[in-house]
Amino acid sequence: MKKISELVEQRFRVKNVYDNTGKLVELKEEYLAKGTINAIGQNQRLIHFGIDMVIIKILLELIFYIFELVGFFPIQVEEETFVVTFLLYLFQSLIYASYYFLFEQLWQKTPGKYFTKTIVVDEYGCKPKIKQMALRSIIRLIPFEAFSCLGDISKGWHDRWTKTSVITNMNFEKIKILQEEQKDMVFYNKKSDT
């Protein structure tokens, strides 16, 4: 199976050439080019990040409410000590990482990604391995990791370090078609043929 970066697609370009009479005409030419499957942009990332954060916050509030109802708190939360704050932070981090891991492992997308019509894929355009999904979720816990999605590339550390991408559903379908068409094709580098 080819990596996304190795896929090629048939394209057309228009050249202006002079015909036999000296008249300028457009000539449509077919050629093979590297596929243009790009990761999503900052705006889509911001939208699905915002949606997911709202859902995680609601989930945490619901969990704390249920804990309160059943009287389950292993420590007194009313006391604002370092230990209490640290344990609450660990619990919230566990919920945060678990949310991303479970949704992306089961469906390759979180509710925010459903809304933005995007999906997580590996470098081959397939569902990432469980190890990649777990590592993506853990990397998100690094302070200020969300800021790594800013910039021209718009691929955060959780994408770059795990060799995954978030792409549109439309690009995902395009990759599947290109993978199927090119599974038995071999392309040679022109420089090595000489």
PDB file of C-alpha atoms in Angstrom:
ATOM      1  CA  MET A   1       0.000   0.000   0.000  1.00  0.00           C
ATOM      2  CA  LYS A   2       1.294   3.439  -0.901  1.00  0.00           C
ATOM      3  CA  LYS A   3       1.678   6.320   1.509  1.00  0.00           C
ATOM      4  CA  ILE A   4      -0.581   9.291   0.879  1.00  0.00           C
ATOM      5  CA  SER A   5       2.474  11.292  -0.195  1.00  0.00           C
ATOM      6  CA  GLU A   6       3.306   8.666  -2.864  1.00  0.00           C
ATOM      7  CA  LEU A   7      -0.109   8.612  -4.529  1.00  0.00           C
ATOM      8  CA  VAL A   8      -0.461  10.210  -7.942  1.00  0.00           C
ATOM      9  CA  GLU A   9      -3.552  11.415  -9.686  1.00  0.00           C
ATOM     10  CA  GLN A  10      -4.461  12.148 -13.264  1.00  0.00           C
ATOM     11  CA  ARG A  11      -4.691  15.858 -13.974  1.00  0.00           C
ATOM     12  CA  PHE A  12      -5.160  18.084 -16.949  1.00  0.00           C
ATOM     13  CA  ARG A  13      -3.465  21.298 -17.864  1.00  0.00           C
ATOM     14  CA  VAL A  14      -4.078  23.728 -20.661  1.00  0.00           C
ATOM     15  CA  LYS A  15      -1.205  24.899 -22.827  1.00  0.00           C
ATOM     16  CA  ASN A  16      -1.338  27.682 -25.340  1.00  0.00           C
ATOM     17  CA  VAL A  17       0.346  26.595 -28.586  1.00  0.00           C
ATOM     18  CA  TYR A  18       0.404  27.822 -32.144  1.00  0.00           C
ATOM     19  CA  ASP A  19      -1.240  25.585 -34.725  1.00  0.00           C
ATOM     20  CA  ASN A  20      -0.066  25.113 -38.358  1.00  0.00           C
ATOM     21  CA  THR A  21      -1.696  28.390 -39.415  1.00  0.00           C
ATOM     22  CA  GLY A  22       0.008  30.395 -36.668  1.00  0.00           C
ATOM     23  CA  LYS A  23      -3.179  30.764 -34.675  1.00  0.00           C
ATOM     24  CA  LEU A  24      -2.902  30.522 -30.867  1.00  0.00           C
ATOM     25  CA  VAL A  25      -5.009  27.597 -29.591  1.00  0.00           C
ATOM     26  CA  GLU A  26      -5.499  25.923 -26.240  1.00  0.00           C
ATOM     27  CA  LEU A  27      -4.311  22.341 -25.984  1.00  0.00           C
ATOM     28  CA  LYS A  28      -5.559  20.182 -23.127  1.00  0.00           C
ATOM     29  CA  GLU A  29      -2.816  17.875 -21.873  1.00  0.00           C
ATOM     30  CA  GLU A  30      -3.118  14.949 -19.470  1.00  0.00           C
ATOM     31  CA  TYR A  31      -0.389  14.225 -16.906  1.00  0.00           C
ATOM     32  CA  LEU A  32       0.236  12.417 -13.619  1.00  0.00           C
ATOM     33  CA  ALA A  33       0.953  14.486 -10.534  1.00  0.00           C
ATOM     34  CA  LYS A  34       1.388  13.843  -6.850  1.00  0.00           C
ATOM     35  CA  GLY A  35      -1.941  13.763  -5.065  1.00  0.00           C
ATOM     36  CA  THR A  36      -2.946  16.882  -3.196  1.00  0.00           C
ATOM     37  CA  ILE A  37      -4.374  15.438  -0.012  1.00  0.00           C
ATOM     38  CA  ASN A  38      -3.801  18.108   2.603  1.00  0.00           C
ATOM     39  CA  ALA A  39      -4.423  18.184   6.319  1.00  0.00           C
ATOM     40  CA  ILE A  40      -7.293  20.415   7.399  1.00  0.00           C
ATOM     41  CA  GLY A  41      -6.777  24.079   8.154  1.00  0.00           C
ATOM     42  CA  GLN A  42      -6.738  26.028  11.390  1.00  0.00           C
ATOM     43  CA  ASN A  43     -10.391  27.085  11.176  1.00  0.00           C
ATOM     44  CA  GLN A  44     -11.705  23.518  11.050  1.00  0.00           C
ATOM     45  CA  ARG A  45      -9.328  22.516  13.846  1.00  0.00           C
ATOM     46  CA  LEU A  46     -10.528  25.396  15.990  1.00  0.00           C
ATOM     47  CA  ILE A  47     -14.179  24.470  15.422  1.00  0.00           C
ATOM     48  CA  HIS A  48     -13.834  20.799  16.292  1.00  0.00           C
ATOM     49  CA  PHE A  49     -11.518  21.603  19.210  1.00  0.00           C
ATOM     50  CA  GLY A  50     -14.130  24.014  20.598  1.00  0.00           C
ATOM     51  CA  ILE A  51     -16.960  21.491  20.214  1.00  0.00           C
ATOM     52  CA  ASP A  52     -14.911  18.743  21.857  1.00  0.00           C
ATOM     53  CA  MET A  53     -13.904  21.015  24.753  1.00  0.00           C
ATOM     54  CA  VAL A  54     -17.542  21.883  25.442  1.00  0.00           C
ATOM     55  CA  ILE A  55     -18.487  18.187  25.429  1.00  0.00           C
ATOM     56  CA  ILE A  56     -15.563  17.287  27.708  1.00  0.00           C
ATOM     57  CA  LYS A  57     -16.531  20.077  30.132  1.00  0.00           C
ATOM     58  CA  ILE A  58     -20.148  18.850  30.217  1.00  0.00           C
ATOM     59  CA  LEU A  59     -18.917  15.282  30.715  1.00  0.00           C
ATOM     60  CA  LEU A  60     -16.696  16.327  33.636  1.00  0.00           C
ATOM     61  CA  GLU A  61     -19.524  18.301  35.253  1.00  0.00           C
ATOM     62  CA  LEU A  62     -21.820  15.295  34.874  1.00  0.00           C
ATOM     63  CA  ILE A  63     -19.251  12.942  36.425  1.00  0.00           C
ATOM     64  CA  PHE A  64     -18.661  15.296  39.372  1.00  0.00           C
ATOM     65  CA  TYR A  65     -22.425  15.683  39.836  1.00  0.00           C
ATOM     66  CA  ILE A  66     -22.884  11.885  39.918  1.00  0.00           C
ATOM     67  CA  PHE A  67     -19.984  11.560  42.388  1.00  0.00           C
ATOM     68  CA  GLU A  68     -21.658  14.155  44.571  1.00  0.00           C
ATOM     69  CA  LEU A  69     -25.038  12.389  44.390  1.00  0.00           C
ATOM     70  CA  VAL A  70     -23.662   9.037  45.462  1.00  0.00           C
ATOM     71  CA  GLY A  71     -21.399  10.625  48.055  1.00  0.00           C
ATOM     72  CA  PHE A  72     -18.241   9.300  46.429  1.00  0.00           C
ATOM     73  CA  PHE A  73     -15.270  11.508  46.938  1.00  0.00           C
ATOM     74  CA  PRO A  74     -12.166   9.723  48.182  1.00  0.00           C
ATOM     75  CA  ILE A  75     -10.878  13.060  49.491  1.00  0.00           C
ATOM     76  CA  GLN A  76     -12.524  16.202  50.710  1.00  0.00           C
ATOM     77  CA  VAL A  77     -12.725  18.402  47.616  1.00  0.00           C
ATOM     78  CA  GLU A  78     -13.686  21.415  49.711  1.00  0.00           C
ATOM     79  CA  GLU A  79     -10.120  21.651  50.967  1.00  0.00           C
ATOM     80  CA  GLU A  80      -8.043  23.461  48.351  1.00  0.00           C
ATOM     81  CA  THR A  81      -4.722  21.782  48.975  1.00  0.00           C
ATOM     82  CA  PHE A  82      -2.004  20.987  46.503  1.00  0.00           C
ATOM     83  CA  VAL A  83      -2.831  17.280  46.682  1.00  0.00           C
ATOM     84  CA  VAL A  84      -6.535  17.874  45.951  1.00  0.00           C
ATOM     85  CA  THR A  85      -5.750  20.197  43.062  1.00  0.00           C
ATOM     86  CA  PHE A  86      -3.204  17.755  41.642  1.00  0.00           C
ATOM     87  CA  LEU A  87      -5.588  14.780  41.902  1.00  0.00           C
ATOM     88  CA  LEU A  88      -8.386  16.748  40.242  1.00  0.00           C
ATOM     89  CA  TYR A  89      -5.993  17.752  37.461  1.00  0.00           C
ATOM     90  CA  LEU A  90      -4.964  14.100  36.970  1.00  0.00           C
ATOM     91  CA  PHE A  91      -8.600  12.999  36.861  1.00  0.00           C
ATOM     92  CA  GLN A  92      -9.518  15.696  34.320  1.00  0.00           C
ATOM     93  CA  SER A  93      -6.465  14.803  32.211  1.00  0.00           C
ATOM     94  CA  LEU A  94      -7.489  11.142  32.255  1.00  0.00           C
ATOM     95  CA  ILE A  95     -11.015  12.031  31.072  1.00  0.00           C
ATOM     96  CA  TYR A  96      -9.585  14.368  28.395  1.00  0.00           C
ATOM     97  CA  ALA A  97      -7.178  11.750  26.996  1.00  0.00           C
ATOM     98  CA  SER A  98      -9.763   8.960  27.266  1.00  0.00           C
ATOM     99  CA  TYR A  99     -12.356  11.018  25.383  1.00  0.00           C
ATOM    100  CA  TYR A 100     -10.047  11.481  22.386  1.00  0.00           C
ATOM    101  CA  PHE A 101      -8.710   7.936  22.513  1.00  0.00           C
ATOM    102  CA  LEU A 102     -12.116   6.247  22.669  1.00  0.00           C
ATOM    103  CA  PHE A 103     -13.781   8.320  19.965  1.00  0.00           C
ATOM    104  CA  GLU A 104     -10.823   8.247  17.584  1.00  0.00           C
ATOM    105  CA  GLN A 105     -10.137   4.550  18.172  1.00  0.00           C
ATOM    106  CA  LEU A 106     -13.763   3.533  17.615  1.00  0.00           C
ATOM    107  CA  TRP A 107     -14.784   5.922  14.806  1.00  0.00           C
ATOM    108  CA  GLN A 108     -11.607   7.787  13.762  1.00  0.00           C
ATOM    109  CA  LYS A 109     -13.354  11.000  14.775  1.00  0.00           C
ATOM    110  CA  THR A 110     -14.668  12.867  17.777  1.00  0.00           C
ATOM    111  CA  PRO A 111     -18.062  14.617  17.834  1.00  0.00           C
ATOM    112  CA  GLY A 112     -16.271  17.816  16.796  1.00  0.00           C
ATOM    113  CA  LYS A 113     -14.772  16.032  13.799  1.00  0.00           C
ATOM    114  CA  TYR A 114     -18.223  14.675  12.898  1.00  0.00           C
ATOM    115  CA  PHE A 115     -19.453  18.271  12.796  1.00  0.00           C
ATOM    116  CA  THR A 116     -16.561  19.459  10.607  1.00  0.00           C
ATOM    117  CA  LYS A 117     -16.748  16.312   8.423  1.00  0.00           C
ATOM    118  CA  THR A 118     -13.143  15.320   9.098  1.00  0.00           C
ATOM    119  CA  ILE A 119     -11.410  12.058  10.000  1.00  0.00           C
ATOM    120  CA  VAL A 120      -8.086  10.858  11.474  1.00  0.00           C
ATOM    121  CA  VAL A 121      -5.894   8.739   9.178  1.00  0.00           C
ATOM    122  CA  ASP A 122      -2.367   7.369   9.240  1.00  0.00           C
ATOM    123  CA  GLU A 123       0.258   8.053   6.571  1.00  0.00           C
ATOM    124  CA  TYR A 124      -1.371   5.441   4.313  1.00  0.00           C
ATOM    125  CA  GLY A 125      -4.860   6.930   4.568  1.00  0.00           C
ATOM    126  CA  CYS A 126      -6.040   4.094   6.843  1.00  0.00           C
ATOM    127  CA  LYS A 127      -7.246   3.891  10.412  1.00  0.00           C
ATOM    128  CA  PRO A 128      -4.251   4.501  12.684  1.00  0.00           C
ATOM    129  CA  LYS A 129      -3.066   1.668  14.903  1.00  0.00           C
ATOM    130  CA  ILE A 130      -4.168   1.577  18.542  1.00  0.00           C
ATOM    131  CA  LYS A 131      -0.633   2.581  19.616  1.00  0.00           C
ATOM    132  CA  GLN A 132      -0.797   5.700  17.407  1.00  0.00           C
ATOM    133  CA  MET A 133      -4.227   6.621  18.793  1.00  0.00           C
ATOM    134  CA  ALA A 134      -3.051   6.160  22.393  1.00  0.00           C
ATOM    135  CA  LEU A 135       0.060   8.255  21.746  1.00  0.00           C
ATOM    136  CA  ARG A 136      -2.039  10.988  20.046  1.00  0.00           C
ATOM    137  CA  SER A 137      -4.179  11.199  23.166  1.00  0.00           C
ATOM    138  CA  ILE A 138      -1.204  11.313  25.542  1.00  0.00           C
ATOM    139  CA  ILE A 139       0.640  13.955  23.498  1.00  0.00           C
ATOM    140  CA  ARG A 140      -2.415  16.211  23.775  1.00  0.00           C
ATOM    141  CA  LEU A 141      -1.707  16.440  27.515  1.00  0.00           C
ATOM    142  CA  ILE A 142       1.546  18.333  26.905  1.00  0.00           C
ATOM    143  CA  PRO A 143       1.053  21.932  28.059  1.00  0.00           C
ATOM    144  CA  PHE A 144       0.384  24.316  25.157  1.00  0.00           C
ATOM    145  CA  GLU A 145       0.233  21.426  22.650  1.00  0.00           C
ATOM    146  CA  ALA A 146      -2.875  22.973  21.089  1.00  0.00           C
ATOM    147  CA  PHE A 147      -0.736  25.902  19.933  1.00  0.00           C
ATOM    148  CA  SER A 148       1.364  23.516  17.832  1.00  0.00           C
ATOM    149  CA  CYS A 149      -1.590  23.394  15.398  1.00  0.00           C
ATOM    150  CA  LEU A 150      -1.044  27.046  14.507  1.00  0.00           C
ATOM    151  CA  GLY A 151       0.999  27.962  11.489  1.00  0.00           C
ATOM    152  CA  ASP A 152       1.131  27.106   7.823  1.00  0.00           C
ATOM    153  CA  ILE A 153       1.198  23.337   8.287  1.00  0.00           C
ATOM    154  CA  SER A 154      -1.671  23.188  10.795  1.00  0.00           C
ATOM    155  CA  LYS A 155      -0.512  19.797  12.042  1.00  0.00           C
ATOM    156  CA  GLY A 156      -0.112  19.605  15.783  1.00  0.00           C
ATOM    157  CA  TRP A 157       2.479  17.588  17.617  1.00  0.00           C
ATOM    158  CA  HIS A 158      -0.112  14.864  18.141  1.00  0.00           C
ATOM    159  CA  ASP A 159      -0.278  14.511  14.329  1.00  0.00           C
ATOM    160  CA  ARG A 160       3.388  14.989  13.463  1.00  0.00           C
ATOM    161  CA  TRP A 161       4.823  12.718  16.147  1.00  0.00           C
ATOM    162  CA  THR A 162       2.412   9.861  15.381  1.00  0.00           C
ATOM    163  CA  LYS A 163       2.490  10.219  11.574  1.00  0.00           C
ATOM    164  CA  THR A 164      -1.248  10.839  11.415  1.00  0.00           C
ATOM    165  CA  SER A 165      -3.370  13.514   9.776  1.00  0.00           C
ATOM    166  CA  VAL A 166      -6.838  14.947  10.076  1.00  0.00           C
ATOM    167  CA  ILE A 167      -8.365  15.251   6.609  1.00  0.00           C
ATOM    168  CA  THR A 168     -11.809  15.918   5.201  1.00  0.00           C
ATOM    169  CA  ASN A 169     -14.170  13.026   4.545  1.00  0.00           C
ATOM    170  CA  MET A 170     -14.049  13.988   0.858  1.00  0.00           C
ATOM    171  CA  ASN A 171     -10.238  13.639   0.790  1.00  0.00           C
ATOM    172  CA  PHE A 172     -10.566  10.343   2.660  1.00  0.00           C
ATOM    173  CA  GLU A 173     -12.804   8.967  -0.110  1.00  0.00           C
ATOM    174  CA  LYS A 174     -10.363  10.292  -2.723  1.00  0.00           C
ATOM    175  CA  ILE A 175      -7.469   8.493  -0.998  1.00  0.00           C
ATOM    176  CA  LYS A 176      -9.395   5.211  -0.940  1.00  0.00           C
ATOM    177  CA  ILE A 177     -10.074   5.472  -4.687  1.00  0.00           C
ATOM    178  CA  LEU A 178      -6.444   6.364  -5.482  1.00  0.00           C
ATOM    179  CA  GLN A 179      -5.159   3.539  -3.247  1.00  0.00           C
ATOM    180  CA  GLU A 180      -7.407   1.025  -5.029  1.00  0.00           C
ATOM    181  CA  GLU A 181      -6.412   2.272  -8.502  1.00  0.00           C
ATOM    182  CA  GLN A 182      -2.688   2.276  -7.728  1.00  0.00           C
ATOM    183  CA  LYS A 183      -2.279  -0.806  -5.557  1.00  0.00           C
ATOM    184  CA  ASP A 184      -0.501  -2.748  -8.327  1.00  0.00           C
ATOM    185  CA  MET A 185       1.080   0.190 -10.176  1.00  0.00           C
ATOM    186  CA  VAL A 186       4.813   0.797 -10.038  1.00  0.00           C
ATOM    187  CA  PHE A 187       6.209   4.243 -10.779  1.00  0.00           C
ATOM    188  CA  TYR A 188       9.838   4.754 -11.598  1.00  0.00           C
ATOM    189  CA  ASN A 189      11.874   7.793 -10.833  1.00  0.00           C
ATOM    190  CA  LYS A 190      13.041   9.275 -14.155  1.00  0.00           C
ATOM    191  CA  LYS A 191      16.472  10.101 -12.724  1.00  0.00           C
ATOM    192  CA  SER A 192      17.127   6.442 -11.845  1.00  0.00           C
ATOM    193  CA  ASP A 193      16.017   5.189 -15.283  1.00  0.00           C
ATOM    194  CA  THR A 194      18.925   6.821 -17.108  1.00  0.00           C
TER     195      THR A 194
END
